[in-house]
Coordinates of C-alpha atoms in Angstrom, one line a residue:
Chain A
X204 CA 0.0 0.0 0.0
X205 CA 1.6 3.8 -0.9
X206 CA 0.7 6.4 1.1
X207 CA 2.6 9.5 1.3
X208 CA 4.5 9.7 4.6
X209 CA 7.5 9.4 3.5
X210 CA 7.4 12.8 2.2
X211 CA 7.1 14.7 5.6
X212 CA 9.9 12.2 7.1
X213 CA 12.7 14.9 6.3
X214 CA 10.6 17.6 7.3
X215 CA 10.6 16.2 10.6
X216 CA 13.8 14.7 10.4
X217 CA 16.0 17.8 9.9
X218 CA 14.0 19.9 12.8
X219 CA 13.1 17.6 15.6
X220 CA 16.4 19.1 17.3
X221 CA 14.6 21.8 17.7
X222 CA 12.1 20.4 19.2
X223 CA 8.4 19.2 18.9
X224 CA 5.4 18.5 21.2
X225 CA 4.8 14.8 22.2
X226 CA 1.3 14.8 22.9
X227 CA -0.8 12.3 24.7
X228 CA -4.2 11.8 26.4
X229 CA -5.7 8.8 28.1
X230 CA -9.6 8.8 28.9
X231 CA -9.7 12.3 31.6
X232 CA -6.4 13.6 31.1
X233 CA -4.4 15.6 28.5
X234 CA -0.2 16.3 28.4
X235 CA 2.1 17.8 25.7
X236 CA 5.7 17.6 26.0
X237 CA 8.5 18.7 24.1
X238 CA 11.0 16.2 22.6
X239 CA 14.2 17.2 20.6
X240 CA 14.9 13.1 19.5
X241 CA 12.9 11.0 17.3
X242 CA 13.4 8.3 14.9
X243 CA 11.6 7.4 12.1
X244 CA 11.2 4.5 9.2
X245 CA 10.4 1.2 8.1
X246 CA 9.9 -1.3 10.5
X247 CA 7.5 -5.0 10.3
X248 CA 6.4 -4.0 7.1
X249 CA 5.5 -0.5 8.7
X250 CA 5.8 3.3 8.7
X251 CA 7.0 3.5 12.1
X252 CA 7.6 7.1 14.5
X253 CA 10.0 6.0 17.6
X254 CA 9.8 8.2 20.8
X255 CA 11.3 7.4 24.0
X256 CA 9.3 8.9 27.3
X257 CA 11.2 8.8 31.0
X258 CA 9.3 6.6 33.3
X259 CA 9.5 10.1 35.6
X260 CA 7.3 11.6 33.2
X261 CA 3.4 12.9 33.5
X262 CA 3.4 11.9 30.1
X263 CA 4.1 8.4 30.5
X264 CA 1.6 7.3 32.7
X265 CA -0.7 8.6 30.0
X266 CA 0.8 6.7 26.9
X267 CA 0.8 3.4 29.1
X268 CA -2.9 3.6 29.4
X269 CA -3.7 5.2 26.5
X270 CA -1.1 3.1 23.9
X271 CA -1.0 6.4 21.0
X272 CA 0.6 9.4 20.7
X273 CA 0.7 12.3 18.4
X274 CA 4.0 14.5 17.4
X275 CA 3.4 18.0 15.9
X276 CA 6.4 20.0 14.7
X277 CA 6.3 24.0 14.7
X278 CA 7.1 25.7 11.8
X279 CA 10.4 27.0 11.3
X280 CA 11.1 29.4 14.9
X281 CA 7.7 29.2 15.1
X282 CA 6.1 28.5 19.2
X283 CA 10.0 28.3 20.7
X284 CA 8.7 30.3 24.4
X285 CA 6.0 27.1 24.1
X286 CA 8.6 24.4 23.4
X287 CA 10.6 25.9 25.9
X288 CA 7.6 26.5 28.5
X289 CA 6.5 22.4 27.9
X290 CA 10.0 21.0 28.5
X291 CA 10.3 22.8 31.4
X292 CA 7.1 22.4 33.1
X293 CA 5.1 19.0 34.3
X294 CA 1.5 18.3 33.1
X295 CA 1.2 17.2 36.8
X296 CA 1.2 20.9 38.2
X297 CA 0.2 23.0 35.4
X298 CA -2.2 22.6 32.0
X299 CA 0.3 23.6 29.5
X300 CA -2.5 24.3 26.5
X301 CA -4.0 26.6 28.4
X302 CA -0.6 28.6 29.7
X303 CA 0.7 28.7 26.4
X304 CA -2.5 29.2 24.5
X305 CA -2.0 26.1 22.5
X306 CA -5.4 24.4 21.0
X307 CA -5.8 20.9 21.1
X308 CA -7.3 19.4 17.8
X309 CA -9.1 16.0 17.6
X310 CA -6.8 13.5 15.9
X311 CA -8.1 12.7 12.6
X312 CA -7.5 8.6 13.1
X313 CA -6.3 8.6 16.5
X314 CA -8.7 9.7 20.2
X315 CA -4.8 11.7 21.3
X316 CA -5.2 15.4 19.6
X317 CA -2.5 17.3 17.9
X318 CA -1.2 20.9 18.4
X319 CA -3.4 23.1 16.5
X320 CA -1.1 25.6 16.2
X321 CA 1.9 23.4 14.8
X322 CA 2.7 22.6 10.7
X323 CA 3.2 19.0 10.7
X324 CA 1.3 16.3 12.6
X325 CA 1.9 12.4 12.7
X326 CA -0.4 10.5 14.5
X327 CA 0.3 7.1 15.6
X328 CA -0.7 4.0 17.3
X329 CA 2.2 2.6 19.7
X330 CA 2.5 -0.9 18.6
X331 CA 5.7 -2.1 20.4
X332 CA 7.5 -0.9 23.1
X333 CA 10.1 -1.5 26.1
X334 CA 11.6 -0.6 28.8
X335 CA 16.0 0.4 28.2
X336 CA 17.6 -2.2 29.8
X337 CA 21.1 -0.4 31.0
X338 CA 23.2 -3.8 30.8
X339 CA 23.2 -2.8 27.0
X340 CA 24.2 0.9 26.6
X341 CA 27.3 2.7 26.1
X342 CA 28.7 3.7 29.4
X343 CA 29.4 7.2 27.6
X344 CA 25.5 7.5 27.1
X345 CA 24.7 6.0 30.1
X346 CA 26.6 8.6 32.1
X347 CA 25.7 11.2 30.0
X348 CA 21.3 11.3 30.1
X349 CA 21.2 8.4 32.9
X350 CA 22.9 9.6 36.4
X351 CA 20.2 9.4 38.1
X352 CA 19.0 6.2 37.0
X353 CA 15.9 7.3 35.4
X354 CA 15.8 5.7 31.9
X355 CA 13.6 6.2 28.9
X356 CA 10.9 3.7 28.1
X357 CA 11.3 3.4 24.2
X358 CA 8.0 3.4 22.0
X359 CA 7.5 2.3 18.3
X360 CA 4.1 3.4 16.8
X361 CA 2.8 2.7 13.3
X362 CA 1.9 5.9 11.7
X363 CA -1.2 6.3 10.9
X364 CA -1.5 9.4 9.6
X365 CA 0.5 12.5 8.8
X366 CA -0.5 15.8 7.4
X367 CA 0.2 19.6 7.2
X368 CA -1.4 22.0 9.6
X369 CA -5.2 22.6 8.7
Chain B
X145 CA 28.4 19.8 16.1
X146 CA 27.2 20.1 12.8
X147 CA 27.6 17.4 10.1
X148 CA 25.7 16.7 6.8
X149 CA 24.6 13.2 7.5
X150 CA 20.9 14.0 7.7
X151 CA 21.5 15.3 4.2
X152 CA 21.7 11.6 3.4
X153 CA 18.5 10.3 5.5
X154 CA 16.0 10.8 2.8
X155 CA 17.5 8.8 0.5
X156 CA 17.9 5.6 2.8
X157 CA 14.4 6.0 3.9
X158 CA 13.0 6.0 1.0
X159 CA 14.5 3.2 -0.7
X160 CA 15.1 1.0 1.9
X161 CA 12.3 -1.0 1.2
X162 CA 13.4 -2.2 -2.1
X163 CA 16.7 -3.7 -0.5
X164 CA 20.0 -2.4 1.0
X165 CA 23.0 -4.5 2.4
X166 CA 23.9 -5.0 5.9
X167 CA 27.1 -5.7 6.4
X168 CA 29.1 -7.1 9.7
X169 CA 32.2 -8.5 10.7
X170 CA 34.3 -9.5 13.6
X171 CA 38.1 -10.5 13.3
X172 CA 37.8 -13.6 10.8
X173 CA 34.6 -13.6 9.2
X174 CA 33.2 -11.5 7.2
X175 CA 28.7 -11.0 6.3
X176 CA 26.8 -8.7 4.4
X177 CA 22.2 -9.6 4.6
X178 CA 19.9 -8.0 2.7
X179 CA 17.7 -5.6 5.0
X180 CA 14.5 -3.9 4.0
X181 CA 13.8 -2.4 7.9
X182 CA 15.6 0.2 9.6
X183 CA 14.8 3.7 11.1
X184 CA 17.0 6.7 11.2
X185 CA 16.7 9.8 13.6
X186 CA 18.3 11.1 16.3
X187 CA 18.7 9.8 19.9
X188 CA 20.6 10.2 23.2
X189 CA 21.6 13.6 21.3
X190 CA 22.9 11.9 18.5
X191 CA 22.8 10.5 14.7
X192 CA 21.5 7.2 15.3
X193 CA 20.6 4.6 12.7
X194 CA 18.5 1.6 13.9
X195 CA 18.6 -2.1 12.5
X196 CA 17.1 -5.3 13.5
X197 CA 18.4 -8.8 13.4
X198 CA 16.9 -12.4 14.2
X199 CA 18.9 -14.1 16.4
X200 CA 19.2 -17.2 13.8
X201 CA 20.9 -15.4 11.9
X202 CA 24.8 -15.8 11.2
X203 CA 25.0 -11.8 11.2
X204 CA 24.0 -12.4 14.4
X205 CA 26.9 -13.7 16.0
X206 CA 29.1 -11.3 14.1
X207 CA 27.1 -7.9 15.4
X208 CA 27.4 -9.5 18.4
X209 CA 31.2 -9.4 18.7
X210 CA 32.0 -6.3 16.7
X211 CA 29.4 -3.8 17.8
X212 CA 29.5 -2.2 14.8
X213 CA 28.1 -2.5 11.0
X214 CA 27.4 -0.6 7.7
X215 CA 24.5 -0.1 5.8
X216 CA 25.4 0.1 1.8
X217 CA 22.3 1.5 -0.5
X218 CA 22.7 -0.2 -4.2
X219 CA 21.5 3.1 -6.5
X220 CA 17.8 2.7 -7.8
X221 CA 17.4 -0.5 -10.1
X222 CA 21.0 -1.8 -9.4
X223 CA 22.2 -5.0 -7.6
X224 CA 18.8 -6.4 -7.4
X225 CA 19.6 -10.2 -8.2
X226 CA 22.5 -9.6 -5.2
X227 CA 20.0 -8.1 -2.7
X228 CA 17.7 -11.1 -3.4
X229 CA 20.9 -13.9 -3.4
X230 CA 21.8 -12.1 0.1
X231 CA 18.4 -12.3 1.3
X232 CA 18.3 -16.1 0.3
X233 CA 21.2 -17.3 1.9
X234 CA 23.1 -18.0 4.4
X235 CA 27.1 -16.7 5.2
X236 CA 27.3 -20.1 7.3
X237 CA 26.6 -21.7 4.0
X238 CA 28.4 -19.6 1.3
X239 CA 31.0 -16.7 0.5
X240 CA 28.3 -13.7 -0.6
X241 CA 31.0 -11.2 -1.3
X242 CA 32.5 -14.4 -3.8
X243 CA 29.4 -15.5 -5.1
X244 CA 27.9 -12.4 -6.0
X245 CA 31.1 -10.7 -7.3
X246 CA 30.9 -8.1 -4.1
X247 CA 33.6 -6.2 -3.0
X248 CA 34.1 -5.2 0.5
X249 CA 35.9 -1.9 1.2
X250 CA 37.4 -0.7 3.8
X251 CA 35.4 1.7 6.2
X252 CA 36.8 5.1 6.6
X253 CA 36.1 5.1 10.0
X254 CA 34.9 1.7 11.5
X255 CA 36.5 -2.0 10.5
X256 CA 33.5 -3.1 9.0
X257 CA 33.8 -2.7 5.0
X258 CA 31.3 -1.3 2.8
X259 CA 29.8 -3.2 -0.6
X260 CA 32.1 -0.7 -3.0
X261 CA 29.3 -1.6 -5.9
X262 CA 26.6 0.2 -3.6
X263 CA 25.5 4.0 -3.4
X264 CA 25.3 5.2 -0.2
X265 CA 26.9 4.5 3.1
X266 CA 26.8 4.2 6.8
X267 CA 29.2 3.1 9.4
X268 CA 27.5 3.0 12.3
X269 CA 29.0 1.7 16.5
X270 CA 26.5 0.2 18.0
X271 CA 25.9 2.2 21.5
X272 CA 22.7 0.6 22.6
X273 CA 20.8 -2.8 21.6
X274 CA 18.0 -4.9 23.2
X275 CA 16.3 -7.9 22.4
X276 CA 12.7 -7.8 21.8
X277 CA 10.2 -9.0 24.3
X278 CA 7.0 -10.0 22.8
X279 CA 5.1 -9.2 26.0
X280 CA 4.6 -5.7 24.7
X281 CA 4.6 -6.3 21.3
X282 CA 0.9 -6.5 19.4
X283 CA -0.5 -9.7 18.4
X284 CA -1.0 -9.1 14.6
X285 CA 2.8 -8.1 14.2
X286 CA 3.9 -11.2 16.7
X287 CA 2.1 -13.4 14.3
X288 CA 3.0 -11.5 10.9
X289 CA 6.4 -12.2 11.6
X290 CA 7.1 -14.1 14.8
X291 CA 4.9 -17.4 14.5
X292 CA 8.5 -19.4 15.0
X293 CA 9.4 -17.4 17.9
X294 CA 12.7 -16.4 16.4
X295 CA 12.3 -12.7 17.6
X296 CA 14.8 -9.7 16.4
X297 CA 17.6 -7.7 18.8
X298 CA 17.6 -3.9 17.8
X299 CA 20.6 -2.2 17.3
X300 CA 21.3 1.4 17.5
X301 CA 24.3 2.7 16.1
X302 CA 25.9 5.8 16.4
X303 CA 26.2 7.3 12.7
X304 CA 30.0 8.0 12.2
X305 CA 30.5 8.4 8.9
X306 CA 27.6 9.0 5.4
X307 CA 28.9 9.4 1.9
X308 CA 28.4 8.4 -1.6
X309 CA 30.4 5.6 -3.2
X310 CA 33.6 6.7 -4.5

């Protein structure tokens, strides 16, 4: 089956440094986070968006129950004080759409919304994921984003949809 | 630091479904499979290029000792009877590199050659890898591809060097 993903891949690619809001939802509540790494390709047969979350996180507790996630990328040095303002902050003590004026809008496959005010959405559907296990990673990175012990639980979803902002 | 890998990302993305050579090696023997999987983005603050590999598999027990391997792209259209020979068989069984008239170059920055009759290159160091646990792994895709149990370890590997055949 062709769709067109593929075309938005280096779109994303070449500016996820710069961050883009990880956004998830289960049944009552709603987070956005910002994430600067991001994979992307073809996986099982699949179109498939890799995000890692920090079991730490608001956020995480949200895409265990709710097993989707969207990722909507600004447009070029477009919403950096809210990229800034979501990385910093925890969906636990504050709602970040409303403190940066950011407008949640319904998913077109997916119940998880995307950032209305972003270009590029992907929407996806996690359909593997695990834990890091430390045993296997290089000590360099391991001392470098895991001192305190608080590793990244590592999520692969199909994408199910991706699209330009509406 | 700024480098032009990502440059290079669109191209493997897109044309890694039609076939591109993995190749591993530790200090005496030498593999190249065909892969049509892999994800590319950027992790743990680096270039990271992701690959995955069935524990049956003879590249297995290469990858295993080197911690390393390159990714070769044949150009659109070329090396199609190799990709599907390499796919086929086994490097317990035969000499690939012989067999298909391969040559294997030396990396520029890793041990592992290239295929010198490909396109585009990666050496990648692998800096993290798991096997996969099909606890959290959905039922359609464990029985699409994992009805024999013979389940893939993910590598990640640190992109050190991307160029064009030469």
């Amino acid at each position: 089956m062709k769709n067109n993903f593929e075309e938005y891949y280096d779109l994303m690619l070449k500016n996820i440094r710069n961050g883009a809001f990880l956004t998830v939802a289960d049944e009552e509540r709603l987070n956005t986070m910002t994430i600067g790494w991001a994979s992307i390709g073809h996986l099982w047969g699949k179109p498939i968006f890799t995000v890692m979350v920090r079991k730490s996180r608001f956020s995480y507790q949200l895409i265990e129950r709710s097993n989707e996630f969207t990722v909507s990328l600004p447009a070029e040095g477009q919403l950096k004080k809210e990229l800034i303002y979501c990385g910093r902050n925890s969906g636990r003590d504050v709602n970040k759409f409303e403190e940066c004026g950011l407008t949640p809008v319904e998913g077109r496959v997916i119940k998880t919304p995307v950032i209305g005010e972003a270009m590029l959405h992907f929407e996806c559907s996690v359909v593997y994921k695990q834990e890091m296990d430390k045993i296997n990673l290089d000590p360099v990175y391991k001392d470098r984003w895991y001192s305190d012990d608080d590793y990244h639980t590592i999520y692969y979803g199909e994408i199910l949809s991706v699209y330009l902002n509406r």
